[in-house]
Short mmCIF file of C-alpha atoms and ligand atoms in Angstrom, two decimals:
data_model
loop_
_atom_site.label_atom_id
_atom_site.label_comp_id
_atom_site.label_asym_id
_atom_site.label_seq_id
_atom_site.Cartn_x
_atom_site.Cartn_y
_atom_site.Cartn_z
CA UNK I 135 -0.02 -0.07 0.07
CA UNK I 136 1.03 3.36 -0.98
CA UNK I 137 2.32 5.41 2.14
CA UNK I 138 0.09 8.76 2.33
CA UNK I 139 2.48 11.70 2.28
CA UNK I 140 2.81 14.07 4.88
CA UNK I 141 1.38 17.70 3.54
CA UNK I 142 3.79 20.20 2.63
CA UNK I 143 2.71 22.58 4.93
CA UNK I 144 3.23 20.44 7.66
CA UNK I 145 6.52 19.60 7.18
CA UNK I 146 9.43 20.80 8.62
CA UNK I 147 11.23 23.41 6.10
CA UNK I 148 14.88 23.74 5.61
CA UNK I 149 16.38 26.31 3.44
CA UNK I 150 19.94 26.16 1.98
CA UNK I 151 21.32 29.58 1.38
CA UNK I 152 24.82 30.65 0.08
CA UNK I 153 26.67 32.06 -2.68
CA UNK I 154 26.64 30.64 -6.16
CA UNK I 155 28.71 27.50 -6.31
CA UNK I 156 28.99 27.01 -2.30
CA UNK I 157 27.51 23.57 -3.02
CA UNK I 158 23.84 24.33 -2.05
CA UNK I 159 22.39 21.74 -4.57
CA UNK I 160 25.12 19.17 -3.69
CA UNK I 161 24.20 19.55 -0.04
CA UNK I 162 20.73 18.56 -0.95
CA UNK I 163 22.15 15.65 -2.96
CA UNK I 164 24.19 14.36 -0.24
CA UNK I 165 21.25 14.69 2.10
CA UNK I 166 18.65 12.68 0.02
CA UNK I 167 21.27 10.12 -1.36
CA UNK I 168 19.94 10.94 -4.63
CA UNK I 169 20.99 13.21 -7.80
CA UNK I 170 17.79 15.53 -7.41
CA UNK I 171 19.32 19.02 -7.86
CA UNK I 172 21.26 19.88 -10.58
CA UNK I 173 25.14 20.62 -9.47
CA UNK I 174 27.34 22.16 -11.76
CA UNK I 175 30.49 24.68 -11.66
CA UNK I 176 28.66 27.08 -13.63
CA UNK I 177 27.79 29.72 -11.21
CA UNK I 178 23.83 30.23 -11.22
CA UNK I 179 22.83 26.96 -12.28
CA UNK I 180 20.02 26.54 -9.86
CA UNK I 181 17.55 29.36 -10.97
CA UNK I 182 14.19 28.44 -9.50
CA UNK I 183 13.37 27.85 -5.80
CA UNK I 184 13.32 23.70 -5.77
CA UNK I 185 11.66 21.79 -3.19
CA UNK I 186 12.31 18.14 -2.10
CA UNK I 187 10.73 16.08 0.37
CA UNK I 188 12.97 14.21 2.96
CA UNK I 189 12.58 12.32 6.25
CA UNK I 190 15.39 13.27 8.64
CA UNK I 191 16.19 11.47 11.59
CA UNK I 192 14.96 13.24 14.79
CA UNK I 193 13.13 15.72 12.57
CA UNK I 194 10.39 13.63 10.66
CA UNK I 195 8.70 14.96 7.66
CA UNK I 196 10.93 17.88 6.02
CA UNK I 197 11.52 19.62 2.72
CA UNK I 198 15.03 21.09 1.68
CA UNK I 199 14.39 24.11 0.01
CA UNK I 200 17.25 24.60 -2.56
CA UNK I 201 17.74 28.14 -3.56
CA UNK I 202 19.86 30.07 -6.26
CA UNK I 203 22.75 32.10 -5.01
CA UNK I 204 22.19 35.20 -3.05
CA UNK I 205 24.93 36.91 -4.97
CA UNK I 206 23.37 36.38 -8.47
CA UNK I 207 23.61 39.24 -10.83
CA UNK I 208 22.16 40.59 -13.91
CA UNK I 209 18.47 41.39 -14.52
CA UNK I 210 17.75 37.38 -14.22
CA UNK I 211 19.99 37.17 -11.04
CA UNK I 212 18.04 39.96 -9.61
CA UNK I 213 14.84 37.99 -10.23
CA UNK I 214 16.18 34.79 -8.76
CA UNK I 215 17.62 36.72 -5.53
CA UNK I 216 13.87 38.16 -5.35
CA UNK I 217 12.75 34.01 -5.40
CA UNK I 218 15.34 33.43 -2.88
CA UNK I 219 14.25 36.32 -0.62
CA UNK I 220 10.69 35.08 -0.69
CA UNK I 221 11.76 31.55 0.01
CA UNK I 222 13.46 32.55 3.31
CA UNK I 223 10.47 34.00 4.43
CA UNK I 224 8.85 30.49 4.90
CA UNK I 225 11.72 28.41 6.38
CA UNK I 226 11.71 27.06 9.63
CA UNK I 227 15.71 26.46 9.43
CA UNK I 228 18.25 28.44 7.56
CA UNK I 229 21.35 26.70 6.58
CA UNK I 230 24.09 29.01 5.42
CA UNK I 231 26.49 27.63 3.19
CA UNK I 232 30.15 28.94 2.97
CA UNK I 233 33.49 27.71 1.43
CA UNK I 234 36.82 28.69 0.99
CA UNK I 235 37.89 31.80 2.26
CA UNK I 236 35.63 34.53 4.52
CA UNK I 237 36.63 37.84 2.23
CA UNK I 238 34.69 40.01 4.88
CA UNK I 239 31.35 37.71 4.18
CA UNK I 240 29.10 40.61 4.00
CA UNK I 241 26.59 38.78 2.17
CA UNK I 242 26.42 36.00 4.65
CA UNK I 243 26.17 38.41 7.47
CA UNK I 244 23.33 40.37 5.73
CA UNK I 245 21.46 37.38 5.19
CA UNK I 246 22.32 36.22 8.81
CA UNK I 247 20.55 39.31 10.10
CA UNK I 248 17.59 38.89 7.81
CA UNK I 249 17.03 35.42 9.44
CA UNK I 250 17.42 37.06 12.86
CA UNK I 251 15.04 39.51 12.17
CA UNK I 252 12.20 36.91 11.01
CA UNK I 253 13.09 34.92 14.35
CA UNK I 254 14.61 31.72 11.66
CA UNK I 255 17.12 29.86 13.43
CA UNK I 256 20.15 29.63 11.26
CA UNK I 257 22.87 26.83 11.06
CA UNK I 258 26.27 27.71 9.42
CA UNK I 259 27.97 24.96 7.11
CA UNK I 260 31.41 25.14 5.94
CA UNK I 261 31.32 22.93 2.65
CA UNK I 262 33.99 21.38 0.80
CA UNK I 263 36.06 20.46 3.38
CA UNK I 264 37.61 17.54 0.99
CA UNK I 265 39.53 20.36 -0.79
CA UNK I 266 41.17 22.04 2.48
CA UNK I 267 40.61 20.13 5.53
CA UNK I 268 38.38 22.74 6.77
CA UNK I 269 41.25 25.21 7.39
CA UNK I 270 39.11 27.96 7.07
CA UNK I 271 36.22 26.58 8.98
CA UNK I 272 37.54 28.88 12.19
CA UNK I 273 38.20 31.89 10.32
CA UNK I 274 34.52 31.85 9.21
CA UNK I 275 33.48 31.31 12.38
CA UNK I 276 35.29 34.42 13.94
CA UNK I 277 34.28 36.59 11.02
CA UNK I 278 30.53 35.54 11.58
CA UNK I 279 30.40 36.04 15.20
CA UNK I 280 29.08 32.30 15.37
CA UNK I 281 28.79 29.50 17.92
CA UNK I 282 29.05 27.07 15.57
CA UNK I 283 30.16 26.07 12.09
CA UNK I 284 29.51 22.64 10.86
CA UNK I 285 32.57 21.25 8.54
CA UNK I 286 31.08 18.90 5.72
CA UNK I 287 31.82 17.77 2.18
CA UNK I 288 28.82 17.29 -0.05
CA UNK I 289 31.38 15.24 -2.33
CA UNK I 290 32.60 12.91 0.43
CA UNK I 291 29.71 12.47 2.64
CA UNK I 292 31.97 13.59 5.83
CA UNK I 293 30.07 15.24 8.73
CA UNK I 294 26.68 14.33 7.33
CA UNK I 295 26.12 12.93 10.68
CA UNK I 296 27.29 16.16 12.49
CA UNK I 297 24.93 18.11 10.20
CA UNK I 298 21.94 15.72 10.55
CA UNK I 299 22.05 16.14 14.46
CA UNK I 300 22.55 19.80 14.36
CA UNK I 301 19.43 20.16 12.32
CA UNK I 302 17.53 17.86 14.76
CA UNK I 303 18.78 20.04 17.67
CA UNK I 304 17.48 23.12 16.07
CA UNK I 305 14.16 21.04 15.31
CA UNK I 306 13.68 20.19 19.01
CA UNK I 307 13.93 23.93 20.11
CA UNK I 308 11.16 25.12 17.94
CA UNK I 309 7.85 26.04 18.91
CA UNK I 310 5.60 24.21 16.75
CA UNK I 311 1.88 23.83 18.17
CA UNK I 312 1.86 20.09 18.16
CA UNK I 313 -1.11 19.84 20.14
CA UNK I 314 -4.29 20.66 18.02
CA UNK I 315 -6.95 20.73 20.91
CA UNK I 316 -4.69 21.69 23.61
CA UNK I 317 -6.02 21.62 27.04
CA UNK I 318 -9.64 21.15 25.51
CA UNK I 319 -9.17 17.62 25.31
CA UNK I 320 -7.45 14.97 27.43
CA UNK I 321 -7.27 11.44 28.06
CA UNK I 322 -10.48 9.42 28.55
CA UNK I 323 -12.24 12.39 27.28
CA UNK I 324 -15.29 11.82 24.73
CA UNK I 325 -15.31 14.31 22.01
CA UNK I 326 -18.00 14.68 19.26
CA UNK I 327 -16.96 16.27 15.89
CA UNK I 328 -19.52 17.78 13.63
CA UNK I 329 -18.62 17.39 10.28
CA UNK I 330 -20.96 18.48 7.31
CA UNK I 331 -19.82 16.84 4.23
CA UNK I 332 -21.09 19.54 1.95
CA UNK I 333 -20.32 20.00 -1.88
CA UNK I 334 -16.89 21.56 -0.98
CA UNK I 335 -15.55 18.24 0.66
CA UNK I 336 -13.66 16.34 -1.69
CA UNK I 337 -15.46 13.00 -3.25
CA UNK I 338 -14.61 9.92 -1.19
CA UNK I 339 -12.14 11.63 1.24
CA UNK I 340 -12.42 13.83 4.40
CA UNK I 341 -10.84 17.37 4.35
CA UNK I 342 -7.17 17.80 6.18
CA UNK I 343 -8.36 19.52 9.09
CA UNK I 344 -10.61 17.15 9.94
CA UNK I 345 -8.40 13.98 9.53
CA UNK I 346 -5.48 15.93 11.53
CA UNK I 347 -8.28 16.93 14.32
CA UNK I 348 -8.97 12.72 14.55
CA UNK I 349 -5.58 12.01 14.77
CA UNK I 350 -4.69 14.57 17.44
CA UNK I 351 -7.89 13.10 19.49
CA UNK I 352 -6.93 9.65 18.88
CA UNK I 353 -3.09 10.28 19.98
CA UNK I 354 -4.33 11.77 23.33
CA UNK I 355 -6.41 8.62 23.71
CA UNK I 356 -9.93 10.29 23.52
CA UNK I 357 -12.85 8.70 22.11
CA UNK I 358 -13.70 10.60 19.07
CA UNK I 359 -17.23 10.42 17.53
CA UNK I 360 -18.18 11.94 13.94
CA UNK I 361 -21.29 13.11 12.66
CA UNK I 362 -23.11 15.50 10.61
CA UNK I 363 -25.03 18.26 11.83
CA UNK I 364 -28.42 16.67 11.27
CA UNK I 365 -27.10 13.25 13.22
CA UNK I 366 -26.03 15.64 16.47
CA UNK I 367 -29.25 14.93 18.53
CA UNK I 368 -29.02 11.11 17.76
CA UNK I 369 -25.45 11.01 18.31
CA UNK I 370 -25.66 12.88 21.76
CA UNK I 371 -28.68 10.38 22.84
CA UNK I 372 -26.64 7.48 22.23
CA UNK I 373 -23.83 8.96 24.97
CA UNK I 374 -24.75 7.83 28.58
CA UNK I 375 -23.24 11.20 29.38
CA UNK I 376 -22.52 14.66 27.73
CA UNK I 377 -19.23 14.56 25.71
CA UNK I 378 -16.74 16.94 27.20
CA UNK I 379 -16.11 18.67 24.01
CA UNK I 380 -17.80 19.22 20.73
CA UNK I 381 -15.74 20.45 17.67
CA UNK I 382 -17.81 21.86 14.94
CA UNK I 383 -17.46 23.23 11.48
CA UNK I 384 -18.33 26.94 11.63
CA UNK I 385 -20.86 26.78 9.00
CA UNK I 386 -23.48 25.02 11.21
CA UNK I 387 -22.35 26.38 14.59
CA UNK I 388 -25.95 27.84 15.70
CA UNK I 389 -27.38 24.45 14.88
CA UNK I 390 -24.73 23.01 17.20
CA UNK I 391 -24.83 25.46 19.58
CA UNK I 392 -28.69 24.82 20.35
CA UNK I 393 -28.05 21.35 20.84
CA UNK I 394 -24.80 21.48 22.82
CA UNK I 395 -25.40 20.37 26.56
CA UNK I 396 -24.82 23.10 29.10
CA UNK I 397 -21.54 21.03 30.74
CA UNK I 398 -19.91 20.64 27.05
CA UNK I 399 -17.54 22.89 25.60
CA UNK I 400 -17.90 24.25 22.22
CA UNK I 401 -15.30 25.07 19.82
CA UNK I 402 -14.77 25.04 15.88
CA UNK I 403 -12.35 23.68 13.51
CA UNK I 404 -11.26 27.17 12.22
CA UNK I 405 -10.32 28.39 15.99
CA UNK I 406 -8.29 25.08 16.43
CA UNK I 407 -6.37 25.69 13.33
CA UNK I 408 -6.17 29.36 13.96
CA UNK I 409 -3.97 28.65 16.89
CA UNK I 410 -1.94 26.00 15.02
CA UNK I 411 -1.41 28.05 11.77
CA UNK I 412 -0.89 31.30 13.41
CA UNK I 413 -1.04 33.41 16.83
CA UNK I 414 -4.49 33.10 18.30
CA UNK I 415 -4.25 35.89 20.55
CA UNK I 416 -3.22 38.08 17.77
CA UNK I 417 -5.94 37.19 15.79
CA UNK I 418 -8.38 37.58 18.64
CA UNK I 419 -7.71 41.42 19.22
CA UNK I 420 -7.71 41.70 15.11
CA UNK I 421 -11.60 40.30 15.75
CA UNK I 422 -11.97 43.34 18.42
CA UNK I 423 -10.66 45.75 15.89
CA UNK I 424 -12.62 44.08 13.20
CA UNK I 425 -15.86 45.07 14.95
CA UNK I 426 -14.92 48.33 15.68
CA UNK I 427 -13.94 49.25 12.05
CA UNK I 428 -15.18 52.57 10.68
CA UNK I 429 -17.35 52.65 7.44
CA UNK I 430 -14.63 53.71 5.12
CA UNK I 431 -11.75 51.60 6.69
CA UNK I 432 -9.34 49.89 4.48
CA UNK I 433 -8.93 46.41 4.82
CA UNK I 434 -6.78 43.78 3.37
CA UNK I 435 -7.82 40.05 2.70
CA UNK I 436 -4.63 37.79 2.12
CA UNK I 437 -5.11 34.46 0.46
CA UNK I 438 -2.11 32.00 0.91
CA UNK I 439 -2.62 29.96 -1.97
CA UNK I 440 -3.37 31.21 -5.47
CA UNK I 441 -6.27 28.94 -6.32
CA UNK I 442 -8.83 29.49 -8.89
CA UNK I 443 -11.71 31.26 -6.92
CA UNK I 444 -14.65 28.86 -6.67
CA UNK I 445 -18.37 29.50 -6.09
CA UNK I 446 -18.93 31.05 -2.65
CA UNK I 447 -15.20 31.72 -2.09
CA UNK I 448 -14.65 32.60 1.48
CA UNK I 449 -12.07 35.52 0.52
CA UNK I 450 -13.36 36.86 -2.49
CA UNK I 451 -17.35 36.56 -1.96
CA UNK I 452 -18.18 35.49 1.34
CA UNK I 453 -16.01 37.89 3.48
CA UNK I 454 -16.56 41.01 1.54
CA UNK I 455 -19.98 40.40 1.57
CA UNK I 456 -20.48 39.86 5.36
CA UNK I 457 -18.06 42.79 5.80
CA UNK I 458 -20.20 45.25 3.33
CA UNK I 459 -23.18 44.03 5.03
CA UNK I 460 -21.96 45.03 8.50
CA UNK I 461 -20.00 48.02 7.73
CA UNK I 462 -21.65 49.19 4.62
CA UNK I 463 -20.60 49.98 0.56
CA UNK I 464 -17.83 52.47 1.51
CA UNK I 465 -15.56 49.89 3.14
CA UNK I 466 -12.41 49.86 1.29
CA UNK I 467 -11.64 46.20 0.48
CA UNK I 468 -8.15 44.91 -1.46
CA UNK I 469 -7.36 41.23 -1.92
CA UNK I 470 -4.11 39.91 -2.68
CA UNK I 471 -3.00 36.41 -2.85
CA UNK I 472 0.54 34.38 -2.67
CA UNK I 473 3.68 36.27 -2.35
CA UNK I 474 1.81 39.56 -3.05
CA UNK I 475 1.57 40.27 0.68
CA UNK I 476 2.56 43.86 0.77
CA UNK I 477 5.81 44.96 2.66
CA UNK I 478 4.01 47.99 4.28
CA UNK I 479 1.04 47.20 5.73
CA UNK I 480 0.35 50.53 7.39
CA UNK I 481 -2.49 52.06 4.72
CA UNK I 482 -4.95 49.34 6.22
CA UNK I 483 -6.91 49.59 9.26
CA UNK I 484 -7.02 45.44 9.37
CA UNK I 485 -5.45 42.61 7.93
CA UNK I 486 -7.56 39.17 7.15
CA UNK I 487 -5.57 36.41 6.30
CA UNK I 488 -6.75 32.87 5.09
CA UNK I 489 -6.44 29.68 7.07
CA UNK I 490 -3.09 29.28 5.20
CA UNK I 491 -3.18 25.42 4.75
CA UNK I 492 -0.70 26.04 2.58
CA UNK I 493 1.71 27.88 4.64
CA UNK I 494 3.74 26.89 7.43
CA UNK I 495 3.14 28.20 10.87
CA UNK I 496 6.38 30.22 10.79
CA UNK I 497 5.49 32.03 7.50
CA UNK I 498 2.08 33.27 8.96
CA UNK I 499 3.93 34.16 12.16
CA UNK I 500 6.54 36.25 10.11
CA UNK I 501 3.47 38.05 8.26
CA UNK I 502 1.93 38.37 11.89
CA UNK I 503 5.06 40.17 13.35
CA UNK I 504 5.40 42.49 10.24
CA UNK I 505 1.54 43.46 10.85
CA UNK I 506 2.48 44.16 14.24
CA UNK I 507 5.57 46.22 13.20
CA UNK I 508 3.26 48.40 11.25
CA UNK I 509 0.55 48.77 14.04
CA UNK I 510 -1.94 46.84 11.95
CA UNK I 511 -4.37 44.43 13.64
CA UNK I 512 -4.64 40.97 11.87
CA UNK I 513 -7.01 38.43 12.04
CA UNK I 514 -7.94 35.24 10.04
CA UNK I 515 -10.80 33.80 8.29
CA UNK I 516 -12.06 31.61 10.65
CA UNK I 517 -12.03 34.11 13.55
CA UNK I 518 -13.25 36.87 11.06
CA UNK I 519 -16.70 34.74 10.12
CA UNK I 520 -17.02 33.73 13.69
CA UNK I 521 -16.85 37.44 14.85
CA UNK I 522 -19.06 38.55 12.18
CA UNK I 523 -21.72 35.92 12.87
CA UNK I 524 -21.53 36.72 16.76
CA UNK I 525 -20.35 33.17 17.60
CA UNK I 526 -16.71 34.32 18.71
CA UNK I 527 -17.59 34.52 22.27
CA UNK I 528 -19.34 31.36 22.73
CA UNK I 529 -16.29 29.25 21.41
CA UNK I 530 -13.67 27.84 23.71
CA UNK I 531 -10.24 28.49 22.69
CA UNK I 532 -7.50 25.88 23.67
CA UNK I 533 -4.40 26.91 25.63
N1 GDP N 669 35.40 19.39 -3.82
C1 GDP N 669 34.19 19.76 -3.66
N2 GDP N 669 33.20 20.33 -4.64
C2 GDP N 669 32.19 20.44 -4.33
C3 GDP N 669 31.47 20.16 -3.00
N3 GDP N 669 30.17 20.49 -3.05
C4 GDP N 669 30.18 21.12 -4.12
N4 GDP N 669 31.19 21.01 -5.18
C5 GDP N 669 31.32 21.51 -6.36
O1 GDP N 669 31.23 22.84 -6.53
C6 GDP N 669 30.42 23.16 -7.65
C7 GDP N 669 29.32 23.90 -7.44
O2 GDP N 669 28.23 23.23 -6.74
P1 GDP N 669 26.60 23.36 -6.52
O3 GDP N 669 26.21 22.40 -5.54
O4 GDP N 669 26.08 23.27 -7.91
O5 GDP N 669 26.59 24.70 -6.22
P2 GDP N 669 25.03 25.50 -5.54
O6 GDP N 669 25.57 26.78 -6.72
O7 GDP N 669 25.63 26.29 -4.38
O8 GDP N 669 24.12 24.94 -5.37
C8 GDP N 669 30.16 22.03 -8.29
O9 GDP N 669 31.12 22.11 -9.11
C9 GDP N 669 30.42 21.05 -7.50
O10 GDP N 669 30.85 19.74 -7.90
C10 GDP N 669 32.34 19.42 -2.26
O11 GDP N 669 31.92 18.98 -1.01
N5 GDP N 669 33.56 19.24 -2.40
MG1 MG N 670 22.24 25.09 -6.81
#
C-alpha cells in the first residue's frame, strides 16, 4: 500500500542559502542520497527555488528548499534573488553555506541578520572540507561571530551525521504547536466532531483539518465520534453522559450551539487551526478591531494560495459580503494572494488572513510580526467569520 505523504505545509522547511557555487545543490543531493538537484561549476545553475521532500532523523517529515545563490547578478539574477528572499520567509531553519576563505562575509552577515529579524534559526555550514581539510572553518566562525560552523563535504559525505544531528537539535527547540486541541481534550475524554460533508468536500475523502483533528484526539487517547449536523441530536442521545467537547464546522455553528449540552465545551475547527497556524491571541485582538471598523476603513484580505476562485469563495465572495453587510458599501477592500502580501501594511486598518493551510506556521508568524511592526491588527478567516456571525464569544479557545 502506498504511504500517505505528509502535506507540504506540515513539513519542517529547511532552506539552503549561500553564494553561487558554495555547494547548496550538492548538499541537497548529499542529504537525500539522490541526484535530485542539478549541480554544476557554472555559477547560477539553480535558477528556481526547488523543493524536495525528505524524512530526517529526529525531525521527521521535512522539505529541503534549494535556492539560487544570493549573490546572483544581472536582471535575471535579480529576479532569482527576489525568489530566494521570498523562500527565506517560509523556512523553519536556514542553512547558510560557505566555502573557501571568508573575505569579509558581507553577504553572509546580511542574510544572517535577515533571518534573525524573522526569528528563523540559522546553522552555518562550511562545505568542501575535502579540498582544504576545513582550514578556513575557524576563520568563518570568527568573522560571522558564530558559536559553531558545521564542516562537511557534500562530495565525500564527511560531516553528514554532524549536520543531521545539528538540524535535529534546532528542530527540538522550535515552537510548533503539536497539540491541536490543547487543554480542551485530555485522555479518556469523549469528543464529538460535527463535520458536514458539503459540496466542497472532496469526493470519497475527509478534508485535512478533520483528519488532523481526529488523529490528534486518537493520539491523546480520547474517544472521538463523528457525525453530520442533522445526526448530532441522535449521536448525543446514545452517549450515557454528555461529551466533554464538541468540535464543529463553523458553517453549522448555530444548529450545534442550540443542541450543545450545558456542561459541554464547544469550539470550531477554524479556531483550533487559527491557533495552530498563527497566533490566536493576535487574531482575537484583530477580531476586536474588526468589530470596531469605521465605515470607510481599509481592509486587506490576504490569501496564501493562488487557487482558482470557487463559487462562494470565502476570501473573494463570502467575507467581503459579510463585511459590506455590516459596515456598508464605503468599506475599502483589497484582496491579495500568494507572495503579493505587501511589505508595508500601514495603509490598512485591518488585515484578514486566510487559514493558511498551504503555509507553514512560521510563514504566518512572520506576516503577523510584520503587521505588528506596522501597528496593524490582523485576524484570520475563521476568527473573522466567527466574529461577524456573533459566535466568537461562544467558542472555547485552547491553551
Ligand atoms: N570538492 C568539492 N566540491 C564540491 C563540493 N560540493 C560542491 N562542490 C562543487 O562545487 C560546484 C558547485 O556546486 P553546486 O552544488 O552546484 O553549488 P550551488 O550553486 O551552491 O548549488 C560543483 O562543481 C560541485 O561539484 C564539495 O564538498 N567538495
Ligand atoms: Mg544550486
